Amino acid sequence: MFPEFHKYDGLGLGELVRTKQVSPSELVEEAISRIEAHNPKLNAVIFKMYEQGRKAAREELADGPFKGVPFLQKDMHATVAGIPTSCGTRILKDIPQPYDSEIVKRYRATGVIMLGKTNVPEFSILPYTEPQAFGPTNNPWDLRRTTGGSSGGSAAAVAARLVPLAGGADGGGSIRIPSSCCGVFGLKPTRGRTPAGPDVGDIWRGLAQEHVITRSVRDSAAMLDAISGPDVGAPYWTAAPQRPYLQEVTTEPGRLRIAFTTKPFLGHEVHPDCVKGLEATAHLLEQLGHDVVEAAPEVDREAFAIAFLTMIAAETRDEIDWAEKLAGRKTRYNDFEPGTSALALLGQAFSAGKYANALNYLLAFGRGIGRFFENYDVLLTPTLAQPPFPTGSLQPSAAEQVMIRIIGALNAAWLLDAIGVIKPLADKTFDFMPCTAVFNATGQPAMSVPLYWNDAGLPIGMQFVGRFGDESTLFRLAGQLERAQPWADRAPAAFL
């Protein structure tokens, strides 16, 4: 056991192992003890891999920067040999996978020891982690509130000091949203930076990228150094950085031209607490010597939302087809949650032409946003438009769920559109996350930095977006912000 565990980030624990001040087995037992003590309250870890972890700790580990460091993997897409990849759905929760996916192999090559998999919403569609298959994950800052999603289990585990870092993936904000809700650091890499293979060619048509959620900036940088680069058969990849990201964290960023906005690209209003956080962050950036200018790219809210929803609906239909193949049986409408089934119905009803139109719009949209970044190094927004909301607030009402199930039983997807069931639910979702999905469409790197807590003690992250392929500037800026306004010691007291 190692009671000082929570005081160290991943690289710090790795250094203790390297200098033989602590053994991998001691770290593993400490992490298991913390998971067993706190997970009943959090519901962050849904598959436990304790014996595999203990066995790995006794054997020869990869000699990487995180040698002997406990780690948790998000339960979506990335496969871990012998463990289910449930994707938050009931029909896959008992089907183990035969091998590690490429990114899991790369995680293991850093020396981490996997101890389990973390909770996600069904098929990682929603920005809150409340799957019917496993139940909601609770926020360690307030157990009655959301962790965000879809990497909500990972963010909660890192915030509660169960592990120093955990796997995540971001297709519409799914690393940044839970990082904001849980007061931790989360960076979505540039499109093509990290591998998706061998089973997936391109997650969500390139909108989703995998990485980690961490407490420290340097852990994120070191892990991205280790896992980035194309894998076999990659459809495209992004040029390698000029030097390691870990070096950038301690390099001063120089005088940056930073645009900021409180404008909700896809929603309607921004909560006053999020505005206060943005104003405080803009002031901090000015004190650090940056040129801070109020400006924002133009986004056609309606057109973007329709295109994004069309893509998600089609991908959800494909996820269900994939789940059927793994389960070896035809699924029924009631095998999935009402929202999932409704999206899949829409995805089935859309024509191929409508799907192509949506993808073309999203890709062309990225060209326009790129022109905005010809004048600015970084864009600052609140990560979310609201503080973490009470669990269940964004779920469809009982009446909406009944209506969706009736329409599903009739297999009448057109009715969902005709009676406007889906649009109000989509509007409610985008009102919470109006600024993240835009930069999945553009493929740019973006990070949520834990720089503000409101009067209720809830974390409110700030989103920084860089130019395409330029994680280096973001890591330099994040390192500077971490030195100027440290957050490592700010933790939910009940979990220390």
CSV table of C-alpha atoms in Angstrom, one decimal:
chain,number,residue,atom,x,y,z
A,1,MET,CA,0.0,0.0,0.0
A,2,PHE,CA,1.1,3.6,-0.6
A,3,PRO,CA,-1.1,6.2,1.2
A,4,GLU,CA,0.7,9.1,-0.5
A,5,PHE,CA,-0.7,7.9,-3.9
A,6,HIS,CA,-3.0,10.8,-4.4
A,7,LYS,CA,-0.2,13.4,-4.1
A,8,TYR,CA,1.5,12.2,-7.3
A,9,ASP,CA,0.6,12.4,-11.0
A,10,GLY,CA,1.3,9.5,-13.3
A,11,LEU,CA,4.9,10.6,-14.2
A,12,GLY,CA,5.5,11.2,-10.5
A,13,LEU,CA,4.5,7.6,-9.6
A,14,GLY,CA,6.5,6.3,-12.6
A,15,GLU,CA,9.6,8.0,-11.2
A,16,LEU,CA,9.0,6.5,-7.8
A,17,VAL,CA,8.9,3.1,-9.4
A,18,ARG,CA,12.0,3.8,-11.5
A,19,THR,CA,14.0,4.8,-8.4
A,20,LYS,CA,12.6,1.8,-6.4
A,21,GLN,CA,10.9,4.0,-3.8
A,22,VAL,CA,7.7,2.1,-4.4
A,23,SER,CA,6.9,-1.1,-6.3
A,24,PRO,CA,4.3,-1.6,-9.0
A,25,SER,CA,2.5,-4.1,-6.7
A,26,GLU,CA,2.2,-1.4,-3.9
A,27,LEU,CA,0.7,1.1,-6.4
A,28,VAL,CA,-1.7,-1.6,-7.7
A,29,GLU,CA,-2.9,-2.5,-4.2
A,30,GLU,CA,-3.4,1.1,-3.3
A,31,ALA,CA,-5.4,1.8,-6.4
A,32,ILE,CA,-7.6,-1.3,-5.9
A,33,SER,CA,-8.2,-0.2,-2.3
A,34,ARG,CA,-9.3,3.2,-3.4
A,35,ILE,CA,-11.6,1.8,-6.1
A,36,GLU,CA,-13.2,-0.6,-3.7
A,37,ALA,CA,-13.7,2.2,-1.1
A,38,HIS,CA,-15.1,4.8,-3.4
A,39,ASN,CA,-16.5,3.2,-6.5
A,40,PRO,CA,-19.8,2.2,-4.8
A,41,LYS,CA,-20.5,5.9,-4.4
A,42,LEU,CA,-19.2,6.9,-7.9
A,43,ASN,CA,-20.0,4.0,-10.1
A,44,ALA,CA,-17.0,5.0,-12.3
A,45,VAL,CA,-15.5,1.5,-12.8
A,46,ILE,CA,-17.8,-1.1,-14.4
A,47,PHE,CA,-15.4,-3.9,-15.2
A,48,LYS,CA,-12.6,-4.8,-12.7
A,49,MET,CA,-9.3,-6.3,-13.8
A,50,TYR,CA,-7.7,-6.7,-10.4
A,51,GLU,CA,-6.1,-10.1,-10.9
A,52,GLN,CA,-4.8,-9.2,-14.4
A,53,GLY,CA,-3.3,-6.1,-12.8
A,54,ARG,CA,-1.7,-7.9,-9.9
A,55,LYS,CA,-0.2,-10.4,-12.3
A,56,ALA,CA,1.2,-7.7,-14.5
A,57,ALA,CA,2.7,-5.9,-11.5
A,58,ARG,CA,4.7,-9.0,-10.6
A,59,GLU,CA,6.0,-9.5,-14.1
A,60,GLU,CA,8.3,-7.5,-16.3
A,61,LEU,CA,6.6,-4.3,-17.4
A,62,ALA,CA,7.3,-2.1,-20.4
A,63,ASP,CA,10.0,0.4,-19.5
A,64,GLY,CA,8.0,3.5,-20.4
A,65,PRO,CA,7.3,6.8,-18.6
A,66,PHE,CA,4.4,5.3,-16.7
A,67,LYS,CA,6.0,2.0,-15.6
A,68,GLY,CA,3.9,0.5,-12.8
A,69,VAL,CA,1.2,3.2,-12.8
A,70,PRO,CA,-2.4,2.1,-12.4
A,71,PHE,CA,-4.7,2.9,-15.3
A,72,LEU,CA,-8.3,2.6,-16.3
A,73,GLN,CA,-9.7,2.3,-19.9
A,74,LYS,CA,-12.8,3.8,-21.2
A,75,ASP,CA,-15.3,1.1,-22.2
A,76,MET,CA,-15.9,2.2,-25.8
A,77,HIS,CA,-14.4,1.1,-29.1
A,78,ALA,CA,-10.9,0.3,-27.7
A,79,THR,CA,-10.8,-3.4,-26.8
A,80,VAL,CA,-8.9,-5.1,-24.0
A,81,ALA,CA,-8.2,-8.8,-24.3
A,82,GLY,CA,-10.5,-11.0,-22.2
A,83,ILE,CA,-12.8,-8.1,-21.1
A,84,PRO,CA,-16.1,-7.0,-22.7
A,85,THR,CA,-16.3,-3.8,-24.6
A,86,SER,CA,-19.9,-3.0,-23.7
A,87,CYS,CA,-20.1,0.5,-25.1
A,88,GLY,CA,-22.7,1.1,-22.3
A,89,THR,CA,-25.2,-1.3,-23.8
A,90,ARG,CA,-26.9,-4.4,-22.2
A,91,ILE,CA,-26.4,-6.8,-25.1
A,92,LEU,CA,-22.6,-6.5,-25.1
A,93,LYS,CA,-21.8,-6.4,-21.4
A,94,ASP,CA,-21.1,-10.2,-21.2
A,95,ILE,CA,-19.1,-10.7,-24.4
A,96,PRO,CA,-15.3,-10.6,-23.9
A,97,GLN,CA,-13.0,-9.3,-26.7
A,98,PRO,CA,-10.3,-11.5,-28.1
A,99,TYR,CA,-7.4,-9.0,-28.3
A,100,ASP,CA,-6.1,-5.5,-27.4
A,101,SER,CA,-6.8,-2.8,-29.9
A,102,GLU,CA,-3.8,-0.7,-31.1
A,103,ILE,CA,-4.3,2.1,-28.7
A,104,VAL,CA,-4.5,-0.2,-25.8
A,105,LYS,CA,-1.2,-1.8,-26.9
A,106,ARG,CA,0.3,1.6,-27.0
A,107,TYR,CA,-1.0,2.4,-23.5
A,108,ARG,CA,0.5,-0.8,-22.2
A,109,ALA,CA,3.9,0.1,-23.9
A,110,THR,CA,4.1,3.1,-21.6
A,111,GLY,CA,4.2,0.7,-18.6
A,112,VAL,CA,0.7,1.4,-17.2
A,113,ILE,CA,-1.1,-1.4,-15.4
A,114,MET,CA,-4.8,-1.7,-16.4
A,115,LEU,CA,-7.1,-2.3,-13.5
A,116,GLY,CA,-10.5,-1.9,-15.1
A,117,LYS,CA,-12.8,-0.2,-17.6
A,118,THR,CA,-14.9,2.9,-17.0
A,119,ASN,CA,-18.6,3.7,-17.5
A,120,VAL,CA,-20.0,5.4,-20.6
A,121,PRO,CA,-23.4,6.4,-21.9
A,122,GLU,CA,-24.9,3.9,-24.4
A,123,PHE,CA,-22.7,4.0,-27.5
A,124,SER,CA,-21.1,7.2,-26.1
A,125,ILE,CA,-23.8,9.2,-27.8
A,126,LEU,CA,-24.8,11.5,-24.9
A,127,PRO,CA,-22.9,14.2,-23.0
A,128,TYR,CA,-23.8,12.6,-19.6
A,129,THR,CA,-23.0,9.2,-18.2
A,130,GLU,CA,-26.3,7.6,-17.2
A,131,PRO,CA,-26.5,4.2,-19.1
A,132,GLN,CA,-29.4,2.0,-18.1
A,133,ALA,CA,-27.1,-1.0,-18.4
A,134,PHE,CA,-24.8,0.1,-15.6
A,135,GLY,CA,-26.5,3.1,-13.9
A,136,PRO,CA,-25.2,6.7,-13.7
A,137,THR,CA,-21.7,7.7,-12.7
A,138,ASN,CA,-21.7,10.4,-10.0
A,139,ASN,CA,-19.6,13.5,-9.8
A,140,PRO,CA,-17.0,13.4,-6.9
A,141,TRP,CA,-17.6,17.1,-6.3
A,142,ASP,CA,-21.3,16.5,-5.7
A,143,LEU,CA,-22.7,13.0,-6.0
A,144,ARG,CA,-26.1,14.3,-7.1
A,145,ARG,CA,-24.6,15.8,-10.2
A,146,THR,CA,-23.4,14.7,-13.6
A,147,THR,CA,-19.9,13.8,-14.6
A,148,GLY,CA,-20.6,14.8,-18.1
A,149,GLY,CA,-19.9,12.3,-20.9
A,150,SER,CA,-19.1,10.3,-22.6
A,151,SER,CA,-15.8,9.7,-20.8
A,152,GLY,CA,-17.6,10.3,-17.5
A,153,GLY,CA,-16.4,7.2,-15.7
A,154,SER,CA,-12.8,8.0,-16.5
A,155,ALA,CA,-13.0,11.7,-15.5
A,156,ALA,CA,-14.7,10.8,-12.2
A,157,ALA,CA,-12.0,8.2,-11.4
A,158,VAL,CA,-9.2,10.6,-12.1
A,159,ALA,CA,-10.9,13.5,-10.1
A,160,ALA,CA,-11.5,11.1,-7.1
A,161,ARG,CA,-7.8,10.0,-7.2
A,162,LEU,CA,-8.6,6.4,-7.9
A,163,VAL,CA,-5.9,6.6,-10.7
A,164,PRO,CA,-3.8,9.5,-12.0
A,165,LEU,CA,-4.9,9.1,-15.6
A,166,ALA,CA,-7.5,7.1,-17.6
A,167,GLY,CA,-8.4,6.5,-21.2
A,168,GLY,CA,-11.0,8.7,-23.0
A,169,ALA,CA,-12.3,9.4,-26.5
A,170,ASP,CA,-13.9,12.6,-27.9
A,171,GLY,CA,-16.4,12.7,-30.7
A,172,GLY,CA,-18.4,15.8,-29.7
A,173,GLY,CA,-16.7,16.8,-26.5
A,174,SER,CA,-16.4,13.5,-24.7
A,175,ILE,CA,-13.0,14.2,-23.2
A,176,ARG,CA,-13.5,17.9,-22.6
A,177,ILE,CA,-17.0,17.8,-21.2
A,178,PRO,CA,-16.3,15.4,-18.4
A,179,SER,CA,-13.0,17.1,-17.7
A,180,SER,CA,-14.9,20.3,-17.2
A,181,CYS,CA,-17.5,18.7,-15.0
A,182,CYS,CA,-14.9,16.9,-12.8
A,183,GLY,CA,-12.2,19.5,-12.6
A,184,VAL,CA,-9.4,17.7,-14.4
A,185,PHE,CA,-7.4,18.2,-17.6
A,186,GLY,CA,-8.5,16.8,-20.9
A,187,LEU,CA,-7.1,17.4,-24.4
A,188,LYS,CA,-8.7,16.1,-27.7
A,189,PRO,CA,-5.9,15.6,-30.2
A,190,THR,CA,-6.0,16.7,-33.8
A,191,ARG,CA,-7.8,14.4,-36.2
A,192,GLY,CA,-5.6,11.5,-37.2
A,193,ARG,CA,-3.1,12.0,-34.3
A,194,THR,CA,-4.0,8.7,-32.5
A,195,PRO,CA,-4.8,5.3,-33.8
A,196,ALA,CA,-8.2,3.8,-34.2
A,197,GLY,CA,-7.4,0.3,-35.5
A,198,PRO,CA,-7.4,-2.6,-36.1
A,199,ASP,CA,-11.2,-3.0,-36.2
A,200,VAL,CA,-12.2,0.6,-36.8
A,201,GLY,CA,-11.0,2.6,-39.8
A,202,ASP,CA,-12.2,6.0,-38.7
A,203,ILE,CA,-14.4,6.6,-35.6
A,204,TRP,CA,-17.4,8.8,-36.4
A,205,ARG,CA,-15.9,9.7,-39.8
A,206,GLY,CA,-12.9,11.3,-38.2
A,207,LEU,CA,-14.8,13.4,-35.6
A,208,ALA,CA,-13.6,11.2,-32.7
A,209,GLN,CA,-10.1,10.9,-31.4
A,210,GLU,CA,-8.8,8.8,-28.4
A,211,HIS,CA,-6.4,10.1,-25.7
A,212,VAL,CA,-6.4,10.3,-21.9
A,213,ILE,CA,-7.9,12.4,-19.1
A,214,THR,CA,-5.3,13.5,-16.5
A,215,ARG,CA,-4.8,15.7,-13.5
A,216,SER,CA,-1.5,17.2,-14.8
A,217,VAL,CA,-0.7,18.7,-18.1
A,218,ARG,CA,2.6,16.8,-18.4
A,219,ASP,CA,0.9,13.4,-18.0
A,220,SER,CA,-1.3,14.3,-21.0
A,221,ALA,CA,1.7,15.4,-23.0
A,222,ALA,CA,3.8,12.4,-22.2
A,223,MET,CA,1.0,10.0,-23.1
A,224,LEU,CA,0.4,11.7,-26.4
A,225,ASP,CA,4.1,11.5,-27.2
A,226,ALA,CA,3.8,7.7,-26.6
A,227,ILE,CA,0.5,6.9,-28.4
A,228,SER,CA,0.5,9.2,-31.4
A,229,GLY,CA,1.3,8.2,-34.9
A,230,PRO,CA,-0.5,6.1,-37.6
A,231,ASP,CA,-1.2,2.4,-37.2
A,232,VAL,CA,-1.4,-0.1,-40.0
A,233,GLY,CA,-4.0,0.8,-42.6
A,234,ALA,CA,-4.7,4.3,-41.2
A,235,PRO,CA,-6.8,6.3,-43.7
A,236,TYR,CA,-4.7,9.4,-42.9
A,237,TRP,CA,-2.5,10.8,-40.2
A,238,THR,CA,-1.3,14.2,-39.0
A,239,ALA,CA,2.4,15.3,-39.3
A,240,ALA,CA,4.5,14.6,-36.2
A,241,PRO,CA,5.5,17.6,-34.0
A,242,GLN,CA,8.9,19.1,-34.2
A,243,ARG,CA,9.8,18.0,-30.7
A,244,PRO,CA,8.2,16.0,-27.9
A,245,TYR,CA,5.0,17.4,-26.4
A,246,LEU,CA,6.5,16.8,-22.9
A,247,GLN,CA,9.2,19.4,-23.7
A,248,GLU,CA,6.5,21.9,-24.7
A,249,VAL,CA,4.9,21.9,-21.2
A,250,THR,CA,7.9,23.6,-19.6
A,251,THR,CA,8.5,25.9,-22.6
A,252,GLU,CA,7.1,29.5,-22.4
A,253,PRO,CA,4.5,30.0,-25.1
A,254,GLY,CA,5.6,33.6,-26.0
A,255,ARG,CA,3.1,36.3,-26.7
A,256,LEU,CA,0.0,34.6,-28.2
A,257,ARG,CA,-2.9,36.2,-30.0
A,258,ILE,CA,-5.9,34.7,-28.2
A,259,ALA,CA,-9.6,35.3,-29.2
A,260,PHE,CA,-12.3,34.7,-26.7
A,261,THR,CA,-16.0,34.5,-26.7
A,262,THR,CA,-19.0,33.7,-24.5
A,263,LYS,CA,-21.1,33.2,-27.7
A,264,PRO,CA,-22.8,29.8,-27.6
A,265,PHE,CA,-22.2,28.4,-31.1
A,266,LEU,CA,-24.9,25.8,-30.9
A,267,GLY,CA,-27.0,26.7,-27.8
A,268,HIS,CA,-28.8,29.8,-26.7
A,269,GLU,CA,-27.5,31.0,-23.3
A,270,VAL,CA,-24.3,30.8,-21.2
A,271,HIS,CA,-24.7,30.5,-17.4
A,272,PRO,CA,-23.4,33.5,-15.4
A,273,ASP,CA,-20.9,31.2,-13.6
A,274,CYS,CA,-19.4,30.1,-16.9
A,275,VAL,CA,-19.2,33.8,-18.1
A,276,LYS,CA,-17.4,34.7,-14.8
A,277,GLY,CA,-14.9,31.8,-15.4
A,278,LEU,CA,-14.2,33.0,-18.9
A,279,GLU,CA,-13.7,36.6,-17.8
A,280,ALA,CA,-11.3,35.6,-15.0
A,281,THR,CA,-9.4,33.4,-17.5
A,282,ALA,CA,-9.2,36.2,-20.1
A,283,HIS,CA,-7.8,38.5,-17.3
A,284,LEU,CA,-5.2,35.9,-16.3
A,285,LEU,CA,-4.1,35.5,-19.9
A,286,GLU,CA,-3.6,39.3,-20.2
A,287,GLN,CA,-1.6,39.2,-17.0
A,288,LEU,CA,0.6,36.5,-18.5
A,289,GLY,CA,1.3,38.9,-21.5
A,290,HIS,CA,-1.0,37.6,-24.2
A,291,ASP,CA,-3.0,39.7,-26.6
A,292,VAL,CA,-6.6,38.8,-25.7
A,293,VAL,CA,-9.3,39.9,-28.2
A,294,GLU,CA,-13.0,39.3,-28.1
A,295,ALA,CA,-13.8,37.5,-31.4
A,296,ALA,CA,-15.4,34.3,-32.6
A,297,PRO,CA,-15.9,32.4,-35.9
A,298,GLU,CA,-19.4,32.4,-37.4
A,299,VAL,CA,-21.4,29.2,-37.0
A,300,ASP,CA,-24.8,28.5,-38.6
A,301,ARG,CA,-26.4,26.9,-35.5
A,302,GLU,CA,-29.3,25.3,-37.3
A,303,ALA,CA,-27.3,23.9,-40.3
A,304,PHE,CA,-24.5,22.5,-38.1
A,305,ALA,CA,-26.9,20.9,-35.6
A,306,ILE,CA,-28.9,19.2,-38.4
A,307,ALA,CA,-25.7,17.9,-40.1
A,308,PHE,CA,-24.2,16.7,-36.8
A,309,LEU,CA,-27.4,15.0,-35.8
A,310,THR,CA,-27.7,13.3,-39.2
A,311,MET,CA,-24.1,11.9,-38.9
A,312,ILE,CA,-24.7,10.7,-35.3
A,313,ALA,CA,-28.0,9.1,-36.3
A,314,ALA,CA,-26.4,7.2,-39.1
A,315,GLU,CA,-23.4,6.1,-37.0
A,316,THR,CA,-25.8,4.9,-34.2
A,317,ARG,CA,-27.6,2.7,-36.8
A,318,ASP,CA,-24.2,1.3,-37.7
A,319,GLU,CA,-23.3,0.7,-34.0
A,320,ILE,CA,-26.5,-1.3,-33.6
A,321,ASP,CA,-25.6,-3.4,-36.7
A,322,TRP,CA,-22.1,-4.0,-35.2
A,323,ALA,CA,-23.6,-5.0,-31.8
A,324,GLU,CA,-25.9,-7.5,-33.5
A,325,LYS,CA,-22.9,-9.2,-35.2
A,326,LEU,CA,-21.0,-9.4,-31.9
A,327,ALA,CA,-24.1,-10.7,-30.0
A,328,GLY,CA,-24.9,-13.2,-32.8
A,329,ARG,CA,-28.5,-12.3,-32.9
A,330,LYS,CA,-31.0,-9.9,-34.3
A,331,THR,CA,-31.7,-7.1,-31.8
A,332,ARG,CA,-35.1,-5.7,-30.8
A,333,TYR,CA,-36.1,-2.1,-30.3
A,334,ASN,CA,-36.3,-2.6,-26.5
A,335,ASP,CA,-32.7,-3.9,-26.4
A,336,PHE,CA,-31.5,-0.3,-26.4
A,337,GLU,CA,-32.4,2.9,-24.6
A,338,PRO,CA,-35.2,5.0,-26.1
A,339,GLY,CA,-32.9,7.8,-27.3
A,340,THR,CA,-30.5,5.3,-28.9
A,341,SER,CA,-33.3,3.5,-30.7
A,342,ALA,CA,-34.8,6.8,-31.9
A,343,LEU,CA,-31.5,8.0,-33.4
A,344,ALA,CA,-31.0,4.6,-35.0
A,345,LEU,CA,-34.5,4.8,-36.6
A,346,LEU,CA,-33.6,8.2,-38.0
A,347,GLY,CA,-30.3,6.9,-39.3
A,348,GLN,CA,-32.1,4.1,-41.0
A,349,ALA,CA,-34.6,6.5,-42.6
A,350,PHE,CA,-32.1,9.0,-44.0
A,351,SER,CA,-31.2,8.6,-47.6
A,352,ALA,CA,-27.6,8.0,-48.6
A,353,GLY,CA,-27.7,11.4,-50.3
A,354,LYS,CA,-28.8,13.1,-47.0
A,355,TYR,CA,-26.0,11.4,-45.1
A,356,ALA,CA,-23.4,12.5,-47.8
A,357,ASN,CA,-24.7,16.0,-47.6
A,358,ALA,CA,-24.3,16.1,-43.9
A,359,LEU,CA,-20.7,14.8,-44.1
A,360,ASN,CA,-19.8,17.2,-46.8
A,361,TYR,CA,-21.2,20.1,-44.8
A,362,LEU,CA,-19.2,19.2,-41.7
A,363,LEU,CA,-16.0,18.9,-43.7
A,364,ALA,CA,-16.5,22.1,-45.6
A,365,PHE,CA,-17.4,23.8,-42.3
A,366,GLY,CA,-13.9,23.1,-41.1
A,367,ARG,CA,-12.4,25.1,-44.0
A,368,GLY,CA,-14.3,28.2,-42.9
A,369,ILE,CA,-13.2,27.9,-39.2
A,370,GLY,CA,-9.6,27.4,-40.4
A,371,ARG,CA,-9.7,30.8,-42.0
A,372,PHE,CA,-10.6,32.3,-38.6
A,373,PHE,CA,-7.5,30.8,-37.1
A,374,GLU,CA,-5.3,32.5,-39.7
A,375,ASN,CA,-5.6,35.6,-37.4
A,376,TYR,CA,-5.4,33.9,-34.0
A,377,ASP,CA,-3.2,31.3,-32.3
A,378,VAL,CA,-5.9,30.1,-29.9
A,379,LEU,CA,-9.6,30.5,-29.2
A,380,LEU,CA,-10.9,30.5,-25.7
A,381,THR,CA,-14.5,29.6,-24.8
A,382,PRO,CA,-16.2,28.1,-21.7
A,383,THR,CA,-16.0,24.3,-22.2
A,384,LEU,CA,-19.7,24.1,-21.3
A,385,ALA,CA,-22.6,26.6,-21.0
A,386,GLN,CA,-23.7,25.3,-17.6
A,387,PRO,CA,-22.1,24.0,-14.4
A,388,PRO,CA,-22.6,20.3,-13.8
A,389,PHE,CA,-26.3,19.7,-13.7
A,390,PRO,CA,-28.3,17.4,-11.4
A,391,THR,CA,-28.2,13.8,-12.7
A,392,GLY,CA,-31.2,13.0,-14.9
A,393,SER,CA,-31.9,16.6,-16.0
A,394,LEU,CA,-31.3,15.9,-19.7
A,395,GLN,CA,-33.0,12.6,-19.9
A,396,PRO,CA,-36.2,12.5,-22.0
A,397,SER,CA,-39.3,13.0,-19.8
A,398,ALA,CA,-41.5,10.0,-19.1
A,399,ALA,CA,-44.0,11.2,-21.7
A,400,GLU,CA,-41.2,11.6,-24.3
A,401,GLN,CA,-39.9,8.1,-23.6
A,402,VAL,CA,-43.3,6.6,-24.1
A,403,MET,CA,-43.8,8.5,-27.3
A,404,ILE,CA,-40.4,7.4,-28.6
A,405,ARG,CA,-41.1,3.7,-27.7
A,406,ILE,CA,-44.5,3.8,-29.5
A,407,ILE,CA,-43.0,5.3,-32.6
A,408,GLY,CA,-40.2,2.7,-32.4
A,409,ALA,CA,-42.7,-0.1,-32.2
A,410,LEU,CA,-44.4,1.2,-35.3
A,411,ASN,CA,-41.0,1.5,-37.0
A,412,ALA,CA,-42.1,5.0,-38.1
A,413,ALA,CA,-38.9,7.1,-38.0
A,414,TRP,CA,-40.6,9.9,-40.1
A,415,LEU,CA,-42.9,10.5,-37.1
A,416,LEU,CA,-40.0,11.5,-35.0
A,417,ASP,CA,-39.2,14.3,-37.4
A,418,ALA,CA,-42.9,15.1,-38.1
A,419,ILE,CA,-43.9,15.6,-34.4
A,420,GLY,CA,-40.6,17.2,-33.4
A,421,VAL,CA,-39.6,14.8,-30.7
A,422,ILE,CA,-35.9,14.7,-31.5
A,423,LYS,CA,-35.3,18.4,-32.1
A,424,PRO,CA,-36.2,19.6,-28.5
A,425,LEU,CA,-34.0,16.9,-27.0
A,426,ALA,CA,-31.1,17.9,-29.3
A,427,ASP,CA,-31.6,21.6,-28.4
A,428,LYS,CA,-31.5,20.7,-24.7
A,429,THR,CA,-28.3,18.8,-25.3
A,430,PHE,CA,-26.6,21.6,-27.3
A,431,ASP,CA,-27.7,24.2,-24.7
A,432,PHE,CA,-25.4,22.3,-22.3
A,433,MET,CA,-22.5,21.7,-24.8
A,434,PRO,CA,-22.6,24.5,-27.4
A,435,CYS,CA,-18.9,24.9,-28.0
A,436,THR,CA,-17.3,21.5,-28.2
A,437,ALA,CA,-18.7,19.6,-31.1
A,438,VAL,CA,-17.7,22.4,-33.5
A,439,PHE,CA,-14.1,21.4,-33.1
A,440,ASN,CA,-14.7,17.7,-33.7
A,441,ALA,CA,-16.0,18.7,-37.1
A,442,THR,CA,-13.0,20.9,-37.8
A,443,GLY,CA,-10.6,18.2,-36.4
A,444,GLN,CA,-8.6,20.8,-34.4
A,445,PRO,CA,-7.0,20.1,-31.1
A,446,ALA,CA,-8.9,21.4,-28.1
A,447,MET,CA,-8.5,21.1,-24.4
A,448,SER,CA,-10.5,21.8,-21.2
A,449,VAL,CA,-8.4,23.3,-18.4
A,450,PRO,CA,-9.7,23.4,-14.8
A,451,LEU,CA,-9.2,27.1,-14.0
A,452,TYR,CA,-12.5,28.0,-12.3
A,453,TRP,CA,-14.8,26.8,-9.5
A,454,ASN,CA,-18.1,28.5,-8.8
A,455,ASP,CA,-19.5,29.5,-5.3
A,456,ALA,CA,-21.1,26.1,-4.9
A,457,GLY,CA,-17.6,24.4,-5.3
A,458,LEU,CA,-18.4,23.0,-8.7
A,459,PRO,CA,-15.6,23.0,-11.4
A,460,ILE,CA,-16.1,24.9,-14.6
A,461,GLY,CA,-13.5,24.2,-17.3
A,462,MET,CA,-12.2,26.6,-19.9
A,463,GLN,CA,-11.8,25.4,-23.5
A,464,PHE,CA,-8.8,26.4,-25.6
A,465,VAL,CA,-8.7,25.5,-29.3
A,466,GLY,CA,-5.6,25.5,-31.4
A,467,ARG,CA,-4.8,25.4,-35.1
A,468,PHE,CA,-5.1,22.1,-36.9
A,469,GLY,CA,-2.1,20.0,-35.9
A,470,ASP,CA,-0.8,22.4,-33.3
A,471,GLU,CA,-1.1,20.6,-30.0
A,472,SER,CA,2.3,22.1,-29.2
A,473,THR,CA,1.0,25.6,-28.7
A,474,LEU,CA,-1.8,24.3,-26.5
A,475,PHE,CA,0.6,22.3,-24.3
A,476,ARG,CA,2.9,25.4,-23.9
A,477,LEU,CA,-0.1,27.5,-22.9
A,478,ALA,CA,-1.5,24.8,-20.6
A,479,GLY,CA,1.8,24.4,-18.9
A,480,GLN,CA,2.0,28.2,-18.3
A,481,LEU,CA,-1.5,28.3,-16.9
A,482,GLU,CA,-0.8,25.4,-14.6
A,483,ARG,CA,2.2,27.2,-13.2
A,484,ALA,CA,0.4,30.5,-12.8
A,485,GLN,CA,-2.8,29.0,-11.3
A,486,PRO,CA,-2.1,25.4,-10.1
A,487,TRP,CA,-5.0,23.0,-9.6
A,488,ALA,CA,-3.3,19.8,-8.7
A,489,ASP,CA,-4.0,20.1,-5.0
A,490,ARG,CA,-7.6,21.1,-5.5
A,491,ALA,CA,-9.6,17.8,-5.0
A,492,PRO,CA,-12.9,16.7,-3.7
A,493,ALA,CA,-12.2,16.3,0.0
A,494,ALA,CA,-14.3,13.2,0.5
A,495,PHE,CA,-12.0,11.2,-1.8
A,496,LEU,CA,-8.6,12.1,-0.3
